[in-house]
mmCIF file of C-alpha atoms and ligand atoms in Angstrom:
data_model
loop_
_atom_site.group_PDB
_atom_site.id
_atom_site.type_symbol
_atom_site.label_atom_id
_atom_site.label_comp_id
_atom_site.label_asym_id
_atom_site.label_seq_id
_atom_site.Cartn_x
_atom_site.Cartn_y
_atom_site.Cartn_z
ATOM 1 C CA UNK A 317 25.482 177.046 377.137
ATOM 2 C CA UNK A 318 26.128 180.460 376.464
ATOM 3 C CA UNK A 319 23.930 182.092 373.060
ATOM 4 C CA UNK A 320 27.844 182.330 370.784
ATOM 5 C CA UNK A 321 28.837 178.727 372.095
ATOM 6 C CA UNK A 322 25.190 177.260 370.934
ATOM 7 C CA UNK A 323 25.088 178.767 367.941
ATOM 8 C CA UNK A 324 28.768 177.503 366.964
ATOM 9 C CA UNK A 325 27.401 174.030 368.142
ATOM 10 C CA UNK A 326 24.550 174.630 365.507
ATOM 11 C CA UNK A 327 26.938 175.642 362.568
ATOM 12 C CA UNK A 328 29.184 172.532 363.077
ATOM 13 C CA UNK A 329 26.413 170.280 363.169
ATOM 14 C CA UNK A 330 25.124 171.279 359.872
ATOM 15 C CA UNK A 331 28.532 170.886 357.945
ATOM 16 C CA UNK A 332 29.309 168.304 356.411
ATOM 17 C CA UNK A 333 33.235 169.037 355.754
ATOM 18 C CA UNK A 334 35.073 171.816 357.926
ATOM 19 C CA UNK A 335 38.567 173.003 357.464
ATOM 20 C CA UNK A 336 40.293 174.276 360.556
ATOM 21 C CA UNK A 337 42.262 177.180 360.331
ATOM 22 C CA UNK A 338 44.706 177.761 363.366
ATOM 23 C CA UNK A 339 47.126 180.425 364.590
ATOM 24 C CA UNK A 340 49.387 180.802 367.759
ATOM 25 C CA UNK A 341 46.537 181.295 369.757
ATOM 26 C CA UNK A 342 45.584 178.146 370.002
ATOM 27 C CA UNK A 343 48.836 176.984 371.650
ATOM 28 C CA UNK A 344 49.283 179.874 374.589
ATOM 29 C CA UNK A 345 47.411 177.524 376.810
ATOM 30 C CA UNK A 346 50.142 174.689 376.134
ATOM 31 C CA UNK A 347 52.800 177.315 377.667
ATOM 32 C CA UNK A 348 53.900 178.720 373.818
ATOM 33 C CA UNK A 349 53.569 182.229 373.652
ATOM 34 C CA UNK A 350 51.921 183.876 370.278
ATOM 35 C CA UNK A 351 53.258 186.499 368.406
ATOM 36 C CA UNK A 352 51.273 189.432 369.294
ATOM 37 C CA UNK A 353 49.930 189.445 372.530
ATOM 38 C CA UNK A 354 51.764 191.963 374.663
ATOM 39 C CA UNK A 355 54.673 190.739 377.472
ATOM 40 C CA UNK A 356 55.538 187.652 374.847
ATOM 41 C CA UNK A 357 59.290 186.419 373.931
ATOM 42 C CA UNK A 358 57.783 187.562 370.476
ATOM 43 C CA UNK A 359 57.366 191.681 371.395
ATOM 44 C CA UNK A 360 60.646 192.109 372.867
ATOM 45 C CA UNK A 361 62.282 190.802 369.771
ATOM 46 C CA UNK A 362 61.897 192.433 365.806
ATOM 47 C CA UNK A 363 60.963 189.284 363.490
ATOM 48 C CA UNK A 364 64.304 188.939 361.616
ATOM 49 C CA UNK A 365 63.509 188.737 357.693
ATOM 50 C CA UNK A 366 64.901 186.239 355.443
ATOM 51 C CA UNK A 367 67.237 188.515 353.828
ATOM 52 C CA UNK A 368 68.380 189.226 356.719
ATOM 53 C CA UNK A 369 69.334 185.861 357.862
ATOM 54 C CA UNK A 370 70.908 185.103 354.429
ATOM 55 C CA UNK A 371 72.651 187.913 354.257
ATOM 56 C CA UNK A 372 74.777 187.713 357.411
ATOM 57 C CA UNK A 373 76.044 185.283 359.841
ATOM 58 C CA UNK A 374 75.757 187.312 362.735
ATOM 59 C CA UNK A 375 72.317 187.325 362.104
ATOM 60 C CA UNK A 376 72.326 183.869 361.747
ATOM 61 C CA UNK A 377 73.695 183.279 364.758
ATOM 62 C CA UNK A 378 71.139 185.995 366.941
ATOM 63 C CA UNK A 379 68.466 183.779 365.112
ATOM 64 C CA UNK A 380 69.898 180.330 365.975
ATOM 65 C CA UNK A 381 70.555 181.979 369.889
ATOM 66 C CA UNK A 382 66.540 183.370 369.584
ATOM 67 C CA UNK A 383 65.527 179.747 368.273
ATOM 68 C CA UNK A 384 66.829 177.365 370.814
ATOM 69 C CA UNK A 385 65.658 180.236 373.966
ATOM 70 C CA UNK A 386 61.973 179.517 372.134
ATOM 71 C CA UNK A 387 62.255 175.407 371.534
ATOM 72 C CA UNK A 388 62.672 175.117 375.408
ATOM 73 C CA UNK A 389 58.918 176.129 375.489
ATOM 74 C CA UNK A 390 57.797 174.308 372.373
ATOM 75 C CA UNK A 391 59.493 171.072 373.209
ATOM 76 C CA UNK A 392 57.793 170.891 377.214
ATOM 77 C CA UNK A 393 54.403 171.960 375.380
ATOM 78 C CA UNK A 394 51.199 169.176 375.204
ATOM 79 C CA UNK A 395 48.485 169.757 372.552
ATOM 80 C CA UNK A 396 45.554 171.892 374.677
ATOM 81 C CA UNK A 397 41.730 171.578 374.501
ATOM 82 C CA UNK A 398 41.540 173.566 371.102
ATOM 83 C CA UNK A 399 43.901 171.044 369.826
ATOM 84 C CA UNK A 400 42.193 168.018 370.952
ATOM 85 C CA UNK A 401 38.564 169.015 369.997
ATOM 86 C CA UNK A 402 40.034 169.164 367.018
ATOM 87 C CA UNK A 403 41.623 165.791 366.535
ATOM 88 C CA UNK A 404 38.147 164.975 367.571
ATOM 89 C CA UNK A 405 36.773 166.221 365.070
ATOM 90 C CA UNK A 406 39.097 165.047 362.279
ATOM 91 C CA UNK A 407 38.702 161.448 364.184
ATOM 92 C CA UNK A 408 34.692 161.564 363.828
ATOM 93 C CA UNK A 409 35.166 162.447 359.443
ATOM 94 C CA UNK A 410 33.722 165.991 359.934
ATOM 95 C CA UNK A 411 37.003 167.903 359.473
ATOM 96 C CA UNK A 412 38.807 167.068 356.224
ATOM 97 C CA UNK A 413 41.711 169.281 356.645
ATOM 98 C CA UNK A 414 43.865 171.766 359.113
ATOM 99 C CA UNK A 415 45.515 174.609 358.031
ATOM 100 C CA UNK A 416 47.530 175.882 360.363
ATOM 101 C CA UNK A 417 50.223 178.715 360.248
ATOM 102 C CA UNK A 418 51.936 177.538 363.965
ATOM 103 C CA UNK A 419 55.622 175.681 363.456
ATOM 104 C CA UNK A 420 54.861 173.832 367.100
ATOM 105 C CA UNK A 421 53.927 170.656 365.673
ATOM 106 C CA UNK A 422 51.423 170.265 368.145
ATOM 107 C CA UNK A 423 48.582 169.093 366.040
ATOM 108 C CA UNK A 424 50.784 166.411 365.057
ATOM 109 C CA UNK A 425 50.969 165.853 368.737
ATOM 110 C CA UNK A 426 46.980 165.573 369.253
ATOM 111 C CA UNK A 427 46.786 162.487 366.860
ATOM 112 C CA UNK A 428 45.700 163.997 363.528
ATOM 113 C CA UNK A 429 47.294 161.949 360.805
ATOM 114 C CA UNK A 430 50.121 164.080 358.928
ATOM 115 C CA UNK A 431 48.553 163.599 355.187
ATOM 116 C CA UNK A 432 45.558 165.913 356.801
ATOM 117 C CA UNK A 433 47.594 169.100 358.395
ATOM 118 C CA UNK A 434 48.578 172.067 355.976
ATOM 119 C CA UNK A 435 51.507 173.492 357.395
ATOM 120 C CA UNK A 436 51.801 177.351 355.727
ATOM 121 C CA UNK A 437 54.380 178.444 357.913
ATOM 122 C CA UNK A 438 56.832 174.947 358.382
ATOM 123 C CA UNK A 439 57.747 173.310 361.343
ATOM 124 C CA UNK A 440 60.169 173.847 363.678
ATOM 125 C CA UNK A 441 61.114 170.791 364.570
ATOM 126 C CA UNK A 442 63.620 170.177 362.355
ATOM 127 C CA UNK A 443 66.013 172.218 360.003
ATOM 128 C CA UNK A 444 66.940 172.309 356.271
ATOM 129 C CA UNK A 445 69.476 173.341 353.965
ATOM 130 C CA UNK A 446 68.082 176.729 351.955
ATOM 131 C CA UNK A 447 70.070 175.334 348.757
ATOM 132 C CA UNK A 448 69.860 171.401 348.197
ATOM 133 C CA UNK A 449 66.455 171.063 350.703
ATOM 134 C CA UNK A 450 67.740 168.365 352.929
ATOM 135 C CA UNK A 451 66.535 167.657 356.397
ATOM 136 C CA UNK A 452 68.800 168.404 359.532
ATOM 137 C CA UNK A 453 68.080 167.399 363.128
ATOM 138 C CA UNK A 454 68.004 170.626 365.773
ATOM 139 C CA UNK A 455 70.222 168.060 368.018
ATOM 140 C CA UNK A 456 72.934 167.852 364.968
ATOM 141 C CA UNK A 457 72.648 171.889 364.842
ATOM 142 C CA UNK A 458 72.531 172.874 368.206
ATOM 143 C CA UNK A 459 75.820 170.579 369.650
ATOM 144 C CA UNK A 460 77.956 172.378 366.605
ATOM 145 C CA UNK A 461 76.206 175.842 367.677
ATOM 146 C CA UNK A 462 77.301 174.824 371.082
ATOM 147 C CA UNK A 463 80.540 173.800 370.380
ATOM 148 C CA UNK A 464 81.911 175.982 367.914
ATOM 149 C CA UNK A 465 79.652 179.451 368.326
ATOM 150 C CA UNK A 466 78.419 179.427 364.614
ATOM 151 C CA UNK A 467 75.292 177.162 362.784
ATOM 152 C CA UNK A 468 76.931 174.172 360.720
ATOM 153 C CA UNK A 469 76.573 174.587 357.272
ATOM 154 C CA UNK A 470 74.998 171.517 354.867
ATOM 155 C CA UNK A 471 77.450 168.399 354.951
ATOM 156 C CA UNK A 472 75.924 167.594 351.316
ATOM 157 C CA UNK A 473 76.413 170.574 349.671
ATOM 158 C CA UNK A 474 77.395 173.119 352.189
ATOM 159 C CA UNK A 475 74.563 175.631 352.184
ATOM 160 C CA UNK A 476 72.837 177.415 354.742
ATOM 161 C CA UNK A 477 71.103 176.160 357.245
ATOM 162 C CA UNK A 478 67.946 176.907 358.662
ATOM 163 C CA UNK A 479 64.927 175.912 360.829
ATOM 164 C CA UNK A 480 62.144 174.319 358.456
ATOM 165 C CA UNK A 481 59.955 177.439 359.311
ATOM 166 C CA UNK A 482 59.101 180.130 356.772
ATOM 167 C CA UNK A 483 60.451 183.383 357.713
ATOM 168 C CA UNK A 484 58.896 187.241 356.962
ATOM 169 C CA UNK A 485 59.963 187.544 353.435
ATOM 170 C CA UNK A 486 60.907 183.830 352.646
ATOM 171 C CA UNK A 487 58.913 182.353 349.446
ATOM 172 C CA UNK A 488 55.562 180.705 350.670
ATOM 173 C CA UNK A 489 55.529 176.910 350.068
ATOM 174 C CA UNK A 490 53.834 176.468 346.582
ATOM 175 C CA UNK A 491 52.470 172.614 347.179
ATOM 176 C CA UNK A 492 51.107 173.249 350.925
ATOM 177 C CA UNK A 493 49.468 177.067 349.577
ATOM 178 C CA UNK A 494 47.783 174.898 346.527
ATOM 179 C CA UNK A 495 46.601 172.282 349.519
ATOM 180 C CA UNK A 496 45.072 174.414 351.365
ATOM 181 C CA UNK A 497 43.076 176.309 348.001
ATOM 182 C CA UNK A 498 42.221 172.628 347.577
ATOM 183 C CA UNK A 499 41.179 171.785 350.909
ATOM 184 C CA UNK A 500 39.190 175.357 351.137
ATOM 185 C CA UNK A 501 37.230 174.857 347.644
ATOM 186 C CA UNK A 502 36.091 171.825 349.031
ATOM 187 C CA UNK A 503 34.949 172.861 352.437
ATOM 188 C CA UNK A 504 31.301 174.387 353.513
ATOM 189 C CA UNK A 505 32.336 175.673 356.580
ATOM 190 C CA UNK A 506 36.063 177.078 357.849
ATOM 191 C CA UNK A 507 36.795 177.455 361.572
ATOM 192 C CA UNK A 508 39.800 179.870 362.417
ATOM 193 C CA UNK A 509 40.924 179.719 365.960
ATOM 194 C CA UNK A 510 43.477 181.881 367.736
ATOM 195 C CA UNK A 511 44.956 184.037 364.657
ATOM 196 C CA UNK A 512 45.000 187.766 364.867
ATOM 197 C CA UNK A 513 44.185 187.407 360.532
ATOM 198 C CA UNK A 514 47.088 189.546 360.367
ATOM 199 C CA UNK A 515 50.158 188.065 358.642
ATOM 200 C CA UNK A 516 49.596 187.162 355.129
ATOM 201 C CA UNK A 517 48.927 185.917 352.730
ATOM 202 C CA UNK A 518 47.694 182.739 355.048
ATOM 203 C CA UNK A 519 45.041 185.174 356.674
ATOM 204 C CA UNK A 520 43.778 185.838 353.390
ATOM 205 C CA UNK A 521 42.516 182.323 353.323
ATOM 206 C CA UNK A 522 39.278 183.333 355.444
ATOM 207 C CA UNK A 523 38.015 185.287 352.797
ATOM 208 C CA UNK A 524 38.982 182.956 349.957
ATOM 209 C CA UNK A 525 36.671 180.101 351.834
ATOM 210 C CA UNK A 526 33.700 182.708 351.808
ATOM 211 C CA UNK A 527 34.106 183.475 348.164
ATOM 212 C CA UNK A 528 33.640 179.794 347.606
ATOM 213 C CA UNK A 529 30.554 179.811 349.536
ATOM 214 C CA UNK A 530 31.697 178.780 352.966
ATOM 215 C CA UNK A 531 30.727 179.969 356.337
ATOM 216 C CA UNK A 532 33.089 181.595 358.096
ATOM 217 C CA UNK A 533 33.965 181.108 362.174
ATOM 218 C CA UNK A 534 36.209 183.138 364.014
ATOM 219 C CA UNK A 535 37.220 182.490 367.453
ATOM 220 C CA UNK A 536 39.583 184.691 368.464
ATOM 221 C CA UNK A 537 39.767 186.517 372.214
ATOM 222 C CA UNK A 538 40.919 190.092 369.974
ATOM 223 C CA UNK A 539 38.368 191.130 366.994
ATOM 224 C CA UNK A 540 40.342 190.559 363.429
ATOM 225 C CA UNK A 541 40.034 192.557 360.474
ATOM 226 C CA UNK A 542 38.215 189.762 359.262
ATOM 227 C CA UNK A 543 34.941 189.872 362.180
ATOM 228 C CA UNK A 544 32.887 191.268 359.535
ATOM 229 C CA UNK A 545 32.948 188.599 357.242
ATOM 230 C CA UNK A 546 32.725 185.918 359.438
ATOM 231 C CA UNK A 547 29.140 184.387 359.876
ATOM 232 C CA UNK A 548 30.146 183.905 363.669
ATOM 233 C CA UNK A 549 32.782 185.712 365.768
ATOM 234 C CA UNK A 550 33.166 184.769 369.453
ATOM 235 C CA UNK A 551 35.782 186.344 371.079
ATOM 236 C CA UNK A 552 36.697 184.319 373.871
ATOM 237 C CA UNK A 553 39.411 181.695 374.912
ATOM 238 C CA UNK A 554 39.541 178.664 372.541
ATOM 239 C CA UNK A 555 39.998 176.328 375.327
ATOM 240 C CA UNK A 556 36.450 177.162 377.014
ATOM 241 C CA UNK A 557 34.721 177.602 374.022
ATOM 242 C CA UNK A 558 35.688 174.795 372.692
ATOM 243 C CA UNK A 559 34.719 172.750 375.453
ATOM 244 C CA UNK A 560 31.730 170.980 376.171
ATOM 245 C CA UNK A 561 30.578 170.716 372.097
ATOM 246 C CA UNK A 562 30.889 166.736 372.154
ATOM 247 C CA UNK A 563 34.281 166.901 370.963
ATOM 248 C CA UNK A 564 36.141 165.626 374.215
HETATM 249 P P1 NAD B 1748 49.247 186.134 366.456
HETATM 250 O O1 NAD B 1748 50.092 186.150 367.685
HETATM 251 O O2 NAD B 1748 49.380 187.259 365.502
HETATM 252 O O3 NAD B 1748 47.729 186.090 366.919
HETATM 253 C C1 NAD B 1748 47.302 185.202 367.915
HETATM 254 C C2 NAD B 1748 45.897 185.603 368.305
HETATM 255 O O4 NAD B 1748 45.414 184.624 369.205
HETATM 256 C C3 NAD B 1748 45.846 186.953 369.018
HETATM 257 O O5 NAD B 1748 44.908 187.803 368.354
HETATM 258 C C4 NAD B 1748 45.385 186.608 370.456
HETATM 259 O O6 NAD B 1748 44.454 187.527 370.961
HETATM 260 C C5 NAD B 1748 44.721 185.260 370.250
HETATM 261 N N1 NAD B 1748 44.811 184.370 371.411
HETATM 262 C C6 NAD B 1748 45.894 184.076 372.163
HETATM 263 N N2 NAD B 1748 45.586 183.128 373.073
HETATM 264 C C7 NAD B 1748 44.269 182.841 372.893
HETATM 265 C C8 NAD B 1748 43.364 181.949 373.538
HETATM 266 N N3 NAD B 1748 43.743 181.139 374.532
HETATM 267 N N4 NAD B 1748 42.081 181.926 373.098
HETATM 268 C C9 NAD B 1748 41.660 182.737 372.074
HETATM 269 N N5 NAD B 1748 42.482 183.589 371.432
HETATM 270 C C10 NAD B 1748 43.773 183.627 371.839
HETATM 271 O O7 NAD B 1748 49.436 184.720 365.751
HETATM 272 P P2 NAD B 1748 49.175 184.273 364.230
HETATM 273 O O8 NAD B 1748 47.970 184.967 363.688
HETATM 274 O O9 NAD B 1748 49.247 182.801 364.230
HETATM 275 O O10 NAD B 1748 50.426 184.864 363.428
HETATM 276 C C11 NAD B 1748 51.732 184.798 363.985
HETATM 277 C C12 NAD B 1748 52.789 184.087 363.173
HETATM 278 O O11 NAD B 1748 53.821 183.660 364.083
HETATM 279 C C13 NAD B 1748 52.313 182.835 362.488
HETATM 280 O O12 NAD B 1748 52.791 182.883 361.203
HETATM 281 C C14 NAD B 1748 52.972 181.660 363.212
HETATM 282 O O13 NAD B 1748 53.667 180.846 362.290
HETATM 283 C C15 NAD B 1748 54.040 182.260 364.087
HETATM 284 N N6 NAD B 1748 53.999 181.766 365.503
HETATM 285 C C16 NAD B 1748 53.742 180.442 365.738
HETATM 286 C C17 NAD B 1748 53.663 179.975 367.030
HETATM 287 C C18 NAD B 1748 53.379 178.501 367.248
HETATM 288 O O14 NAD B 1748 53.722 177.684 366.388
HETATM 289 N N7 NAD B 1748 52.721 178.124 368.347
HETATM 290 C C19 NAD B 1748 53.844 180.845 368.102
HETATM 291 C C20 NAD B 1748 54.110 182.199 367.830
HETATM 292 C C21 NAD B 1748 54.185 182.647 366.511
#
């Protein structure tokens, strides 16, 4: 066992209530690409902002067209060794909580119960109406995209429509951001795998856990602007260094 991988085996021994914290990273195994990493679906295309997509409908429709092109790799995808030694870990009662900022529904996938993942970001599984809030299937949306060249709009109350994911400039979810302050003041040690720390205010949430006293551990194969704080950075792919703790 390599010095990094030993001491993260010491650090989760000791704690007695971890939260996960998990970005795309942790998925690029599973055949999803992240955002940053250069050659993804993600570089070639400028995130389109929520103003944006309310504000025009052929902007909807480019980010309907970009949505389905990216589901055809989310819906193949299987949960990946970060994913299960973490399900492990939720399974054995030493990790109370994950917050995670991926929409891939893949830690869903790896068994943890639903009451115990944070989802900042959504989940792109389904869709929702931006005025009346209810739930839409992506099969319902995607035969009337199909058919007709244009994103249905709400049967109920006929507003737009939209993946359940929260978009650059969209309004953070106020019960799953108090959750995860929850979860976080609770926690003596948080574990962030495979985000670059960047988009916020969900990176923010490393430093939030160290204010209340936790340790910080960053596994990330980049450094983040948040190394420094971190009581352990290993930089590294998740899979690998997740493997081999006990958490198989
Ligand atoms: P990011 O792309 O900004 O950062 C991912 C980080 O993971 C990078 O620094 C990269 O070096 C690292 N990484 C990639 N593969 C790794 C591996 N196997 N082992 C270790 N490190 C690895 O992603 P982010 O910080 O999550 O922020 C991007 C935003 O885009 C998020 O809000 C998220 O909602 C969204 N997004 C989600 C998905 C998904 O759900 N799977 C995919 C792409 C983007």
């Amino acid at each position: 066992m390599t010095d990094s991988k030993a001491q993260l085996a010491g650090l989760l021994g000791e704690a007695k209530s971890i939260v996960g914290f998990t970005g795309a990273g942790i998925s690029t195994e599973c055949g999803i690409p992240d955002f940053r990493s250069p050659g993804g679906f993600w570089t070639r295309y400028k995130p389109i902002e929520f103003k944006e997509f309310t504000a025009s409908a052929e902007i909807r429709r480019e980010a309907w067209r970009r949505y389905f092109a990216i589901r055809e790799a989310v819906e193949k995808a299987v949960p990946g060794r970060g994913h299960r030694a973490l399900a492990r870990m939720v399974e054995a009662g030493h990790m109370r909580r994950i917050i995670t900022q991926n929409i891939d529904n893949l830690h869903q996938l790896s068994g943890v119960p639903e009451a115990q993942i944070i989802e900042l970001h959504g989940n792109g599984s389904y869709a929702r109406c931006l005025s009346c809030g209810a739930r839409h299937e992506l099969s319902w949306v995607r035969e009337i995209f199909e058919a007709v060249g244009d994103p249905p709009d709400c049967p109920q109350c006929g507003g737009l429509v939209k993946s359940a994911t929260i978009s650059f400039g969209q309004a953070m979810p106020e019960l799953e951001m108090q959750q995860a302050r929850e979860a976080i003041a609770n926690c003596d040690l948080m574990l962030a795998l495979g985000s670059s720390l960047v988009v916020q205010p969900a990176a923010h949430f490393t430093l939030t856990a160290k204010r209340y006293g936790a340790k910080l551990v960053i596994i990330n194969r980049e450094p983040t602007g948040y190394d420094a704080y971190a009581d352990l950075v290993v930089h590294d792919d998740i899979g690998d260094v997740m493997q081999g703790l006990g958490f198989e």
